[in-house]
C-alpha cells in the first residue's frame, strides 16, 4: 500500500476544496486534495444545467483572494464561473489528485495523525494518506437525492435527477414533471418550457419567490439592519411585484426569507421568469405526488395526469457518513455539522469542514479563510513548541558532551583513539565515556540511539564538534579573563618559546595582573593562548605580540612589566623585544626569568665540576638499575630506610 504524508489532507476538489487549498498555499502550508472524479468542480463542469447562473451577485460569489473581473456580469453564468475556476486553480497552484475515491478516514490517537484510505480509480490500488489536519470539503451536494415515491419503479417514462439535466432539447413537446420548487426546479421548469415541453412542477412546501435584484438589495441592507427589518422590506416589494401567488399554488412561509436562510439554510427561490409562466398557465403547479402507475401520476388533490419524464430537483445530500469513521465532534448522523454557522467549520483533533454552511459560495469563501488561518496559527504554535523542545534537548546533549570533555581535559587525557565509531575497539577515551553514560543516562541514550539507528557519520560525538566546542569554550574563558585584566588596568606580559611536537615555532603569552577584592589583593597569571612564530627576530616577535595584544583589546601603555627568558632577541637592551617595548612605554620594566637563569647557572656549574657530574651520574645509574626491576626495587627499599 502506497503511503503519502503531508500537513493538511483535503477531501473534495469542489470550490470549497479549491479555496481551502489556495488559502493554505498562500500561507506555505503543504496540502493534498483527494478528488473522486477526474476533474475539479465536477458538479459545475459535468452536472450543472446549461442555463444555470449564480443566484447571487458576483461580489458574494468570489473565492478568497481573487475577485471576478470588472467586465463580468453581475450574475455570472455557469460557463463564465467555470472559466473563473480554471484561472483560480492556475493562479494559486492548486493541484488535486484525481480519481481518488475515499473509502475511509479516521484519527490515529497513537500517532496523532489523520489517516485516509482512497482507491486509485486508474491503478485500482488502495493508497494511504496521512496528515496532521483533515478538511472535509465534499460539501452539502455530494450526491443527488431522489425521495421515495409510491410506484416510482413502475414509471414507464424517463427519470433523471437535476444533476443529470443539461437542457430541455430532448424533452421538446413532451409532458415533463419537475419535482421540487427550489432554485433548480424553478429554473429547469422554465428551461423546459422554452424548449417546447409541456411542463408541470410539484410545489409541496411554502416558498419565497424573489427576483435577483431584490435579493441583492436585501444582502446589502443586512450589513446595516436586522433580519426582521430587511425581511419586511423585501416581502413588501415581493408582494408588489408578484401579488398573491396562493391562487397559483405557491404559498409563502410565515417567516421572512433571510431569517429562514439563517435558521434552516433554505434559500428563497430566485425567479428567472418562471412565475410569469405559472401565472399564464404555461407551467402548471401540482400538489405532492400520491402514487405513480405506469405513465399516470396521481397527486394529493386527486388530480391525475400522464407524463413522459420526471426530473427530480429534490436537492442533494452529503456522503460524509459513508466513509468518515470518526465524527471528531463535528458531524451529526445526517453528515452535517452539529453547530450552525458561523461556528460550524471546526471540530477537534485538527478536523475541519468547508462548504457545509448552507451559505453557498459566500460561505465557502469564509470557511476556507477561517480554516487556513486557524491551521496556520496551530502550525506556528507547534513549530515554536517543537523548536523549544528540540533546543532544550540539544542543550542537554551539549551540556553532557562538554562535561565529558572538561573531565578528560582536567585529567590531561587524550580524547580520540584510532577511530571514531561507537562500540569499536580503539575509539578513545571520549567515546568510551559516552558508551558508559549511554547505559544509564537517558539523554545520551537517546542521542546514541538516534546516531546508530539512522547510520549517521557526522554527529555531535565527532572530533570536529569537539574542536568547535573547545574553541567556543576557550573564547568565552578568554573574554572573562580579558574582562578581569581590564578591570585591573595595569598588567605585565610574559612570553616564552614552546615548540610543539610538529616542530613548529610557537610562543605562549601569559598576562600577570592584580586581582582586587574587598579584603585582600592577589597576583593572578592567565594563559591567553599560543602565538605561531614565523619570524624569530626581535622585530618579528614584537610585531606578533603587538598584534595579539591589540586583538585582545589590551593597551601597551597599560603594561607595567615584561618577562622573558634570557635569549638575546628577547632581553636585548639595544635590539631585543625588551628595547622595542621600552621605546614605546618606558614603564614596561623587564624582569628576567629566574628559573631560566637558575638552569643556566646549574648547567655552567655542572660543566665546570667533574666530581659533581660524576656523583650525580652515579646516583642516576643506581636509580636506573633498581627502578628497572620490581624485585631490585624491593631490595633497595629494604636496605635504604630514608
Coordinates of C-alpha atoms in Angstrom, one line a residue:
X1 CA 0.0 0.0 0.0
X2 CA 1.4 3.4 -1.0
X3 CA 1.7 5.9 1.8
X4 CA 1.8 9.7 1.4
X5 CA 2.3 12.2 4.2
X6 CA 1.5 15.9 4.3
X7 CA 0.3 18.5 6.7
X8 CA -3.3 19.0 5.5
X9 CA -5.5 16.5 3.8
X10 CA -8.5 17.9 1.9
X11 CA -11.3 15.6 0.7
X12 CA -13.1 17.0 -2.3
X13 CA -12.0 19.3 -5.1
X14 CA -15.1 21.4 -5.4
X15 CA -15.0 25.2 -4.9
X16 CA -14.6 24.5 -1.1
X17 CA -11.6 22.3 -1.5
X18 CA -10.0 24.5 -4.1
X19 CA -10.5 27.6 -2.0
X20 CA -9.1 25.9 1.1
X21 CA -6.0 24.7 -0.8
X22 CA -5.4 28.1 -2.3
X23 CA -5.5 29.8 1.1
X24 CA -3.1 27.2 2.5
X25 CA -0.8 27.6 -0.4
X26 CA -0.6 31.3 0.2
X27 CA 0.5 30.5 3.8
X28 CA 3.1 28.0 2.5
X29 CA 1.3 25.1 4.3
X30 CA 1.7 21.8 2.4
X31 CA -1.6 20.1 1.5
X32 CA -3.2 17.5 -0.8
X33 CA -6.6 17.4 -2.3
X34 CA -8.2 14.0 -2.9
X35 CA -10.9 14.1 -5.6
X36 CA -13.1 11.1 -6.7
X37 CA -13.8 12.5 -10.1
X38 CA -11.4 13.1 -13.0
X39 CA -11.6 16.9 -12.7
X40 CA -12.1 19.6 -10.1
X41 CA -15.5 21.2 -9.5
X42 CA -17.2 18.3 -11.3
X43 CA -20.6 19.4 -10.1
X44 CA -20.1 22.6 -12.1
X45 CA -18.3 21.1 -15.0
X46 CA -20.3 18.0 -15.5
X47 CA -23.6 18.1 -13.5
X48 CA -24.9 21.7 -13.8
X49 CA -27.6 22.5 -16.4
X50 CA -26.6 24.9 -19.2
X51 CA -28.9 27.8 -18.3
X52 CA -27.6 28.0 -14.7
X53 CA -26.3 31.3 -13.4
X54 CA -25.0 32.3 -10.0
X55 CA -28.0 33.3 -7.9
X56 CA -26.2 36.0 -6.0
X57 CA -24.3 39.0 -7.3
X58 CA -20.7 38.3 -8.2
X59 CA -19.3 40.1 -5.2
X60 CA -21.0 37.5 -3.0
X61 CA -19.6 34.6 -5.0
X62 CA -15.9 35.3 -5.2
X63 CA -13.5 32.7 -3.8
X64 CA -10.7 34.0 -1.5
X65 CA -8.1 36.4 -2.8
X66 CA -9.4 36.6 -6.4
X67 CA -12.4 38.9 -7.4
X68 CA -14.3 38.5 -10.6
X69 CA -13.1 40.7 -13.4
X70 CA -14.9 44.1 -13.6
X71 CA -16.2 43.1 -17.1
X72 CA -18.1 40.1 -15.7
X73 CA -21.9 40.5 -15.5
X74 CA -23.5 41.0 -12.0
X75 CA -25.0 37.5 -12.1
X76 CA -22.3 35.2 -13.6
X77 CA -23.4 32.4 -15.9
X78 CA -22.2 28.8 -15.5
X79 CA -19.6 28.8 -18.3
X80 CA -18.0 32.0 -17.1
X81 CA -17.8 30.7 -13.5
X82 CA -16.1 27.5 -14.8
X83 CA -13.6 29.8 -16.6
X84 CA -13.1 31.7 -13.3
X85 CA -12.3 28.4 -11.5
X86 CA -9.7 27.5 -14.2
X87 CA -7.9 30.7 -13.6
X88 CA -8.2 30.3 -9.8
X89 CA -6.6 26.9 -9.9
X90 CA -3.7 28.1 -12.0
X91 CA -3.1 31.3 -10.1
X92 CA -2.9 29.6 -6.7
X93 CA -1.1 26.4 -7.9
X94 CA -3.9 24.1 -6.7
X95 CA -3.2 20.6 -7.9
X96 CA -5.7 17.9 -6.8
X97 CA -5.1 14.2 -7.0
X98 CA -7.9 12.9 -9.2
X99 CA -9.7 9.5 -9.4
X100 CA -9.1 9.0 -5.6
X101 CA -12.3 7.6 -4.1
X102 CA -12.0 7.9 -0.4
X103 CA -13.1 4.7 1.4
X104 CA -12.4 5.6 5.0
X105 CA -10.9 8.2 7.3
X106 CA -10.1 8.1 11.0
X107 CA -7.9 9.7 13.6
X108 CA -5.0 7.7 14.9
X109 CA -4.6 8.7 18.6
X110 CA -1.2 7.0 18.8
X111 CA 0.5 9.0 16.1
X112 CA -1.9 11.9 16.4
X113 CA -2.5 11.9 12.7
X114 CA -5.4 11.6 10.3
X115 CA -5.4 8.5 8.1
X116 CA -7.3 8.5 4.8
X117 CA -7.6 5.4 2.6
X118 CA -8.6 6.0 -1.0
X119 CA -8.8 3.7 -4.0
X120 CA -6.9 4.9 -7.1
X121 CA -9.5 4.7 -9.9
X122 CA -6.8 4.3 -12.5
X123 CA -4.5 1.7 -10.9
X124 CA -7.1 0.1 -8.7
X125 CA -4.7 0.2 -5.7
X126 CA -5.7 1.4 -2.3
X127 CA -3.5 4.3 -1.2
X128 CA -3.0 5.7 2.3
X129 CA -2.7 9.3 3.1
X130 CA -1.6 10.7 6.4
X131 CA -1.8 14.3 7.7
X132 CA -1.9 16.4 10.8
X133 CA -5.2 18.1 9.7
X134 CA -8.2 16.9 7.8
X135 CA -10.6 19.1 5.9
X136 CA -13.8 17.6 4.7
X137 CA -14.7 19.7 1.6
X138 CA -17.2 17.3 -0.1
X139 CA -19.9 19.8 0.9
X140 CA -23.6 19.5 1.1
X141 CA -24.1 18.5 -2.6
X142 CA -22.1 15.2 -2.8
X143 CA -24.9 13.0 -4.1
X144 CA -28.2 13.7 -5.8
X145 CA -31.3 12.9 -3.7
X146 CA -34.4 11.2 -5.0
X147 CA -37.2 10.7 -2.4
X148 CA -39.1 7.5 -2.1
X149 CA -42.4 7.8 -4.1
X150 CA -45.1 5.1 -4.2
X151 CA -45.0 3.3 -7.6
X152 CA -41.9 5.1 -8.9
X153 CA -40.4 1.8 -10.1
X154 CA -43.4 1.3 -12.4
X155 CA -43.0 4.6 -14.2
X156 CA -42.6 3.9 -17.9
X157 CA -41.0 7.2 -18.9
X158 CA -37.5 8.6 -18.2
X159 CA -36.5 9.5 -14.6
X160 CA -33.5 11.8 -14.0
X161 CA -32.1 13.9 -11.2
X162 CA -31.4 17.6 -11.8
X163 CA -27.7 16.8 -11.7
X164 CA -28.1 14.8 -15.0
X165 CA -30.2 17.5 -16.7
X166 CA -28.3 19.6 -19.3
X167 CA -31.1 21.3 -21.2
X168 CA -34.6 20.7 -22.5
X169 CA -33.7 19.8 -26.1
X170 CA -34.6 16.1 -25.8
X171 CA -37.8 16.9 -23.9
X172 CA -39.4 19.1 -26.6
X173 CA -43.2 18.6 -27.0
X174 CA -43.2 16.0 -24.1
X175 CA -45.1 16.1 -20.9
X176 CA -42.5 16.6 -18.2
X177 CA -43.0 16.8 -14.4
X178 CA -40.4 18.7 -12.3
X179 CA -40.5 17.6 -8.7
X180 CA -39.1 20.3 -6.4
X181 CA -39.7 24.0 -6.3
X182 CA -36.3 25.2 -5.2
X183 CA -34.0 27.2 -7.5
X184 CA -33.0 24.3 -9.7
X185 CA -36.6 23.1 -10.0
X186 CA -38.0 26.5 -11.0
X187 CA -35.1 27.2 -13.5
X188 CA -35.4 23.7 -15.1
X189 CA -39.1 24.1 -15.4
X190 CA -38.6 27.5 -17.2
X191 CA -35.9 26.0 -19.4
X192 CA -38.2 23.0 -20.4
X193 CA -41.0 25.4 -21.3
X194 CA -38.5 27.4 -23.5
X195 CA -37.6 24.1 -25.3
X196 CA -41.3 23.4 -26.0
X197 CA -42.1 20.9 -23.3
X198 CA -45.5 20.7 -21.6
X199 CA -44.2 21.5 -18.1
X200 CA -45.6 20.9 -14.7
X201 CA -43.9 21.5 -11.3
X202 CA -44.6 20.0 -7.9
X203 CA -44.7 22.6 -5.2
X204 CA -45.1 20.8 -1.9
X205 CA -43.9 23.4 0.7
X206 CA -44.3 27.1 1.1
X207 CA -41.6 29.0 -0.6
X208 CA -40.4 32.6 -1.1
X209 CA -40.0 33.8 -4.7
X210 CA -37.9 36.9 -5.2
X211 CA -36.1 38.5 -8.2
X212 CA -32.3 38.6 -8.2
X213 CA -32.2 42.3 -7.8
X214 CA -34.3 42.2 -4.7
X215 CA -32.1 39.5 -3.1
X216 CA -29.1 41.6 -3.9
X217 CA -30.7 44.6 -2.2
X218 CA -31.6 42.5 0.8
X219 CA -28.0 41.3 1.2
X220 CA -26.7 44.8 1.0
X221 CA -29.2 46.0 3.7
X222 CA -28.2 43.2 6.0
X223 CA -24.9 44.9 6.5
X224 CA -26.7 47.7 8.3
X225 CA -30.1 46.5 9.5
X226 CA -31.6 43.5 11.3
X227 CA -33.0 40.4 9.7
X228 CA -36.6 41.2 10.6
X229 CA -36.4 44.7 9.2
X230 CA -34.8 43.6 5.9
X231 CA -37.4 40.7 5.6
X232 CA -40.2 43.2 5.9
X233 CA -38.8 45.5 3.2
X234 CA -38.1 42.5 0.8
X235 CA -41.5 40.9 1.4
X236 CA -43.3 44.3 0.8
X237 CA -41.5 44.6 -2.6
X238 CA -42.2 41.0 -3.4
X239 CA -45.9 41.4 -2.9
X240 CA -45.9 44.5 -5.1
X241 CA -44.1 42.6 -7.9
X242 CA -45.9 39.2 -7.8
X243 CA -49.2 39.9 -5.9
X244 CA -50.9 36.9 -4.2
X245 CA -49.3 33.7 -5.5
X246 CA -51.6 31.4 -3.4
X247 CA -54.2 31.2 -6.2
X248 CA -51.4 29.8 -8.4
X249 CA -50.5 27.1 -5.9
X250 CA -47.5 28.8 -4.3
X251 CA -47.7 29.5 -0.6
X252 CA -45.4 32.0 1.2
X253 CA -43.8 30.9 4.5
X254 CA -44.8 32.7 7.7
X255 CA -41.2 33.8 8.4
X256 CA -39.1 36.0 6.2
X257 CA -36.6 34.7 3.5
X258 CA -33.4 35.9 5.2
X259 CA -34.5 34.6 8.6
X260 CA -35.2 31.2 7.1
X261 CA -31.9 31.1 5.3
X262 CA -30.0 31.8 8.6
X263 CA -32.0 29.4 10.7
X264 CA -32.7 26.5 8.2
X265 CA -30.2 27.0 5.4
X266 CA -33.1 27.0 2.9
X267 CA -32.8 29.7 0.3
X268 CA -35.5 31.8 -1.3
X269 CA -36.2 31.0 -5.0
X270 CA -34.6 33.4 -7.4
X271 CA -37.2 33.9 -10.2
X272 CA -35.8 33.8 -13.7
X273 CA -39.2 34.1 -15.4
X274 CA -40.9 31.0 -14.1
X275 CA -43.6 32.9 -12.1
X276 CA -44.9 34.8 -15.1
X277 CA -45.3 31.4 -17.0
X278 CA -47.1 30.0 -14.0
X279 CA -49.5 32.9 -14.0
X280 CA -50.2 32.5 -17.7
X281 CA -50.7 28.7 -17.2
X282 CA -47.8 27.7 -19.4
X283 CA -46.3 26.0 -16.4
X284 CA -48.8 24.2 -14.2
X285 CA -48.3 23.9 -10.4
X286 CA -49.1 20.5 -9.0
X287 CA -49.6 19.2 -5.5
X288 CA -47.4 16.5 -4.0
X289 CA -47.3 13.0 -5.7
X290 CA -49.5 10.4 -4.1
X291 CA -49.0 7.5 -6.5
X292 CA -47.4 6.5 -9.8
X293 CA -48.9 3.8 -12.1
X294 CA -47.1 3.4 -15.4
X295 CA -47.1 6.8 -17.1
X296 CA -50.0 8.1 -14.9
X297 CA -49.3 10.2 -11.8
X298 CA -51.9 10.8 -9.2
X299 CA -51.5 13.9 -6.9
X300 CA -52.6 14.5 -3.4
X301 CA -55.6 16.7 -4.5
X302 CA -56.9 13.8 -6.6
X303 CA -55.7 15.2 -9.9
X304 CA -54.3 12.6 -12.4
X305 CA -52.1 13.3 -15.4
X306 CA -49.9 11.4 -17.8
X307 CA -46.2 12.2 -18.1
X308 CA -43.3 11.2 -20.4
X309 CA -40.5 12.2 -18.0
X310 CA -39.8 13.2 -14.4
X311 CA -37.0 15.5 -13.4
X312 CA -36.3 15.3 -9.6
X313 CA -35.0 18.7 -8.5
X314 CA -35.1 17.5 -4.9
X315 CA -31.6 18.6 -3.9
X316 CA -28.5 16.8 -2.7
X317 CA -27.2 15.1 0.4
X318 CA -23.8 14.6 1.9
X319 CA -21.9 11.3 1.7
X320 CA -19.7 12.0 4.7
X321 CA -21.2 9.2 6.8
X322 CA -20.3 6.6 4.2
X323 CA -16.6 7.0 4.6
X324 CA -15.9 9.0 7.7
X325 CA -15.3 6.7 10.6
X326 CA -14.6 9.4 13.2
X327 CA -17.0 12.4 13.7
X328 CA -14.5 14.5 15.6
X329 CA -17.4 16.1 17.3
X330 CA -18.2 17.9 14.1
X331 CA -20.9 15.9 12.1
X332 CA -24.3 14.7 13.1
X333 CA -25.9 11.5 11.9
X334 CA -27.0 13.2 8.7
X335 CA -23.4 14.2 7.8
X336 CA -24.0 17.8 8.6
X337 CA -22.2 19.9 11.3
X338 CA -23.6 19.8 14.8
X339 CA -23.2 23.6 15.1
X340 CA -24.8 26.2 13.0
X341 CA -22.9 28.9 11.0
X342 CA -20.6 30.7 11.8
X343 CA -19.3 28.1 14.3
X344 CA -19.8 25.0 12.2
X345 CA -16.4 24.7 10.5
X346 CA -14.1 23.4 13.2
X347 CA -14.1 20.1 15.1
X348 CA -11.4 18.5 17.3
X349 CA -8.1 16.8 16.7
X350 CA -7.4 19.0 13.6
X351 CA -10.7 18.3 11.8
X352 CA -12.5 20.9 9.7
X353 CA -15.3 21.1 7.2
X354 CA -15.7 23.5 4.3
X355 CA -18.9 24.1 2.3
X356 CA -21.3 23.0 4.9
X357 CA -22.6 26.4 6.0
X358 CA -25.7 26.4 3.7
X359 CA -24.4 29.8 2.5
X360 CA -23.3 29.0 -1.0
X361 CA -20.0 30.3 -2.4
X362 CA -20.1 33.2 0.1
X363 CA -20.0 30.7 3.0
X364 CA -17.4 28.6 1.2
X365 CA -15.1 31.6 1.0
X366 CA -15.4 32.3 4.7
X367 CA -14.9 28.7 5.6
X368 CA -11.7 28.4 3.6
X369 CA -10.2 31.6 5.1
X370 CA -11.1 30.6 8.6
X371 CA -9.7 27.1 8.2
X372 CA -6.4 28.2 6.6
X373 CA -5.8 30.9 9.3
X374 CA -6.6 28.5 12.1
X375 CA -4.3 25.8 10.8
X376 CA -1.6 28.4 10.2
X377 CA -1.8 29.6 13.9
X378 CA -1.6 26.0 15.1
X379 CA 1.3 25.1 12.8
X380 CA 3.2 28.2 14.0
X381 CA 2.5 27.4 17.7
X382 CA 3.5 23.7 17.2
X383 CA 6.7 24.9 15.3
X384 CA 7.6 27.1 18.2
X385 CA 6.9 24.4 20.8
X386 CA 8.8 21.9 18.7
X387 CA 11.7 24.3 18.3
X388 CA 11.8 24.9 22.1
X389 CA 11.7 21.2 22.7
X390 CA 14.5 20.5 20.2
X391 CA 16.5 23.4 21.6
X392 CA 16.2 22.1 25.2
X393 CA 17.1 18.6 24.1
X394 CA 20.2 19.7 22.3
X395 CA 21.2 21.9 25.1
X396 CA 21.2 18.8 27.4
X397 CA 23.2 16.8 24.8
X398 CA 25.8 19.5 24.5
X399 CA 26.0 20.0 28.3
X400 CA 26.8 16.3 28.8
X401 CA 29.4 16.4 26.0
X402 CA 31.1 19.5 27.5
X403 CA 31.2 17.9 30.9
X404 CA 32.9 14.8 29.5
X405 CA 35.4 17.0 27.6
X406 CA 36.1 19.0 30.7
X407 CA 36.7 15.9 32.8
X408 CA 39.1 14.4 30.2
X409 CA 40.9 17.8 29.8
X410 CA 41.2 18.2 33.6
X411 CA 43.0 14.8 33.9
X412 CA 45.1 15.6 30.8
X413 CA 43.7 12.6 28.9
X414 CA 43.6 12.3 25.1
X415 CA 40.1 12.4 23.5
X416 CA 40.4 10.4 20.3
X417 CA 41.6 7.0 19.5
X418 CA 42.4 5.3 16.2
X419 CA 38.7 5.5 15.1
X420 CA 35.5 7.5 15.9
X421 CA 33.0 4.7 15.9
X422 CA 30.9 3.8 18.9
X423 CA 31.5 0.3 20.4
X424 CA 34.6 -0.3 18.3
X425 CA 38.0 -1.1 19.7
X426 CA 40.4 1.8 20.0
X427 CA 37.8 4.5 19.7
X428 CA 39.4 6.5 22.5
X429 CA 38.6 7.9 25.9
X430 CA 35.8 10.3 24.9
X431 CA 33.7 7.7 23.1
X432 CA 34.5 5.3 25.9
X433 CA 32.9 7.6 28.5
X434 CA 29.9 8.2 26.2
X435 CA 29.4 4.4 25.9
X436 CA 29.4 4.2 29.7
X437 CA 26.9 7.0 30.1
X438 CA 24.6 5.5 27.5
X439 CA 23.9 2.6 29.7
X440 CA 22.0 4.7 32.3
X441 CA 21.8 8.4 31.2
X442 CA 18.5 9.0 29.2
X443 CA 19.7 12.0 27.1
X444 CA 22.9 10.3 26.0
X445 CA 21.0 7.0 25.4
X446 CA 18.5 8.8 23.1
X447 CA 21.3 10.6 21.2
X448 CA 23.3 7.3 20.7
X449 CA 20.1 5.6 19.6
X450 CA 19.5 8.3 17.1
X451 CA 23.0 8.1 15.7
X452 CA 23.1 4.3 15.5
X453 CA 19.6 3.8 14.1
X454 CA 20.0 6.5 11.4
X455 CA 23.5 5.4 10.5
X456 CA 24.8 8.9 10.6
X457 CA 28.5 9.5 10.1
X458 CA 28.5 13.2 11.2
X459 CA 27.2 13.9 14.7
X460 CA 27.9 15.6 17.9
X461 CA 30.4 13.0 19.1
X462 CA 33.0 13.6 16.3
X463 CA 36.3 15.3 16.7
X464 CA 35.2 18.3 14.6
X465 CA 32.4 19.1 17.0
X466 CA 34.8 18.6 20.0
X467 CA 37.3 21.1 18.4
X468 CA 34.5 23.6 17.9
X469 CA 33.3 23.3 21.4
X470 CA 36.8 23.7 22.7
X471 CA 37.3 26.8 20.6
X472 CA 34.0 28.3 21.8
X473 CA 34.7 27.5 25.4
X474 CA 38.2 28.9 25.1
X475 CA 36.8 32.1 23.6
X476 CA 34.3 32.5 26.4
X477 CA 37.0 31.9 29.1
X478 CA 39.3 34.3 27.3
X479 CA 36.6 37.0 27.4
X480 CA 36.2 36.6 31.1
X481 CA 40.0 36.8 31.6
X482 CA 40.3 39.9 29.5
X483 CA 37.5 41.5 31.4
X484 CA 39.4 40.9 34.7
X485 CA 42.6 42.2 33.2
X486 CA 40.9 45.4 32.0
X487 CA 39.3 45.9 35.4
X488 CA 42.9 45.7 36.9
X489 CA 44.1 48.1 34.1
X490 CA 47.8 47.6 34.6
X491 CA 49.4 44.3 33.7
X492 CA 52.7 42.5 32.8
X493 CA 53.2 40.4 29.7
X494 CA 55.1 37.1 29.9
X495 CA 56.3 35.5 26.7
X496 CA 58.1 32.1 26.3
X497 CA 59.0 29.7 23.5
X498 CA 57.1 26.4 23.5
X499 CA 57.9 24.3 20.4
X500 CA 55.2 21.7 19.7
X501 CA 55.5 18.1 18.6
X502 CA 55.2 19.1 14.9
X503 CA 58.5 21.1 15.4
X504 CA 56.8 24.4 14.6
X505 CA 57.9 27.6 16.3
X506 CA 55.3 28.9 18.7
X507 CA 55.2 31.2 21.8
X508 CA 52.9 31.3 24.8
X509 CA 51.5 34.6 26.0
X510 CA 50.7 35.0 29.7
X511 CA 49.4 38.1 31.4
X512 CA 50.1 38.9 35.1
X513 CA 47.7 41.3 36.9
X514 CA 46.4 42.2 40.3
X515 CA 43.0 40.8 41.4
X516 CA 41.3 43.2 43.7
X517 CA 38.8 42.2 46.3
X518 CA 37.3 43.8 49.4
X519 CA 39.8 42.3 51.9
X520 CA 43.0 41.5 50.0
X521 CA 44.9 41.8 46.8
X522 CA 46.3 38.8 44.9
X523 CA 48.6 38.4 41.9
X524 CA 47.0 36.4 39.1
X525 CA 48.5 34.9 35.9
X526 CA 46.3 34.0 33.0
X527 CA 47.3 32.0 29.9
X528 CA 45.8 33.6 26.8
X529 CA 47.0 31.3 24.1
X530 CA 49.7 30.3 21.7
X531 CA 51.3 32.5 19.1
X532 CA 52.5 31.0 15.8
X533 CA 56.0 32.3 15.1
X534 CA 57.4 32.6 11.6
X535 CA 59.9 35.3 12.2
X536 CA 62.1 34.8 15.3
X537 CA 63.9 38.1 15.0
X538 CA 63.2 40.7 17.7
X539 CA 61.1 42.7 15.2
X540 CA 59.1 39.7 14.2
X541 CA 58.4 38.6 17.8
X542 CA 57.4 42.2 18.7
X543 CA 55.0 42.5 15.8
X544 CA 53.3 39.2 16.6
X545 CA 53.0 40.2 20.3
X546 CA 51.7 43.6 19.5
X547 CA 49.1 42.2 17.0
X548 CA 47.8 39.8 19.7
X549 CA 47.6 42.5 22.4
X550 CA 45.5 44.7 20.0
X551 CA 43.2 41.8 19.2
X552 CA 42.7 41.2 22.9
X553 CA 41.9 44.9 23.5
X554 CA 45.0 45.4 25.7
X555 CA 47.0 48.6 25.5
X556 CA 50.8 48.8 25.6
X557 CA 50.5 52.0 27.7
X558 CA 49.0 49.8 30.5
X559 CA 52.0 47.5 30.5
X560 CA 54.0 47.9 33.7
X561 CA 56.3 44.9 33.1
X562 CA 57.6 42.4 30.6
X563 CA 59.1 39.0 31.4
X564 CA 61.0 36.7 29.0
X565 CA 63.8 34.1 29.0
X566 CA 67.3 35.3 28.7
X567 CA 67.6 34.9 24.9
X568 CA 69.4 37.8 23.2
X569 CA 66.5 38.5 20.8
X570 CA 64.1 38.8 23.8
X571 CA 66.0 40.6 26.6
X572 CA 68.4 42.6 24.5
X573 CA 68.8 46.1 25.8
X574 CA 69.7 47.6 22.4
X575 CA 67.9 45.5 19.9
X576 CA 65.7 42.9 21.7
X577 CA 61.9 42.8 22.2
X578 CA 62.6 44.5 25.6
X579 CA 64.1 47.5 23.9
X580 CA 61.2 48.0 21.4
X581 CA 58.6 47.8 24.2
X582 CA 60.6 50.3 26.3
X583 CA 60.8 52.7 23.5
X584 CA 57.0 52.8 23.3
X585 CA 56.3 52.5 27.1
X586 CA 59.3 53.2 29.4
X587 CA 57.2 51.9 32.4
X588 CA 57.2 48.3 31.0
X589 CA 60.2 47.2 33.1
X590 CA 61.9 44.0 32.1
X591 CA 62.3 41.1 34.6
X592 CA 64.3 38.0 33.5
X593 CA 63.1 34.5 34.1
X594 CA 64.6 33.3 37.4
X595 CA 64.2 29.6 36.5
X596 CA 65.9 30.1 33.2
X597 CA 68.8 31.9 34.9
X598 CA 69.0 29.1 37.6
X599 CA 69.1 26.5 34.8
X600 CA 71.9 28.3 33.1
X601 CA 73.8 28.6 36.4
X602 CA 73.4 25.0 37.3
X603 CA 74.4 23.9 33.8
X604 CA 77.6 26.1 33.9
X605 CA 78.4 24.8 37.4
X606 CA 78.0 21.2 36.4
X607 CA 80.1 21.6 33.3
X608 CA 82.9 23.1 35.4
X609 CA 82.8 20.5 38.3
X610 CA 83.8 17.0 37.1
X611 CA 83.3 15.5 40.6
X612 CA 79.8 16.8 40.7
X613 CA 78.9 15.4 37.3
X614 CA 80.3 12.0 38.2
X615 CA 78.5 12.0 41.6
X616 CA 75.1 12.8 40.1
X617 CA 75.7 10.5 37.2
X618 CA 76.5 7.6 39.6
X619 CA 73.2 8.3 41.5
X620 CA 71.3 8.3 38.3
X621 CA 72.8 4.9 37.2
X622 CA 72.0 3.4 40.6
X623 CA 68.4 4.6 40.3
X624 CA 68.1 3.1 36.8
X625 CA 69.4 -0.3 37.9
X626 CA 66.9 -0.6 40.8
X627 CA 63.9 1.0 39.0
X628 CA 64.0 -1.4 36.1
X629 CA 63.2 -4.4 38.3
X630 CA 60.4 -4.7 40.9
X631 CA 62.5 -7.3 42.9
X632 CA 65.5 -5.0 42.9
X633 CA 63.3 -2.1 43.9
X634 CA 62.1 -4.0 47.0
X635 CA 65.7 -4.8 47.9
X636 CA 66.5 -1.1 47.7
X637 CA 63.5 -0.2 49.9
X638 CA 64.5 -2.8 52.5
X639 CA 68.1 -1.5 52.7
X640 CA 67.5 2.2 52.3
X641 CA 65.3 3.4 55.1
X642 CA 65.2 7.1 54.1

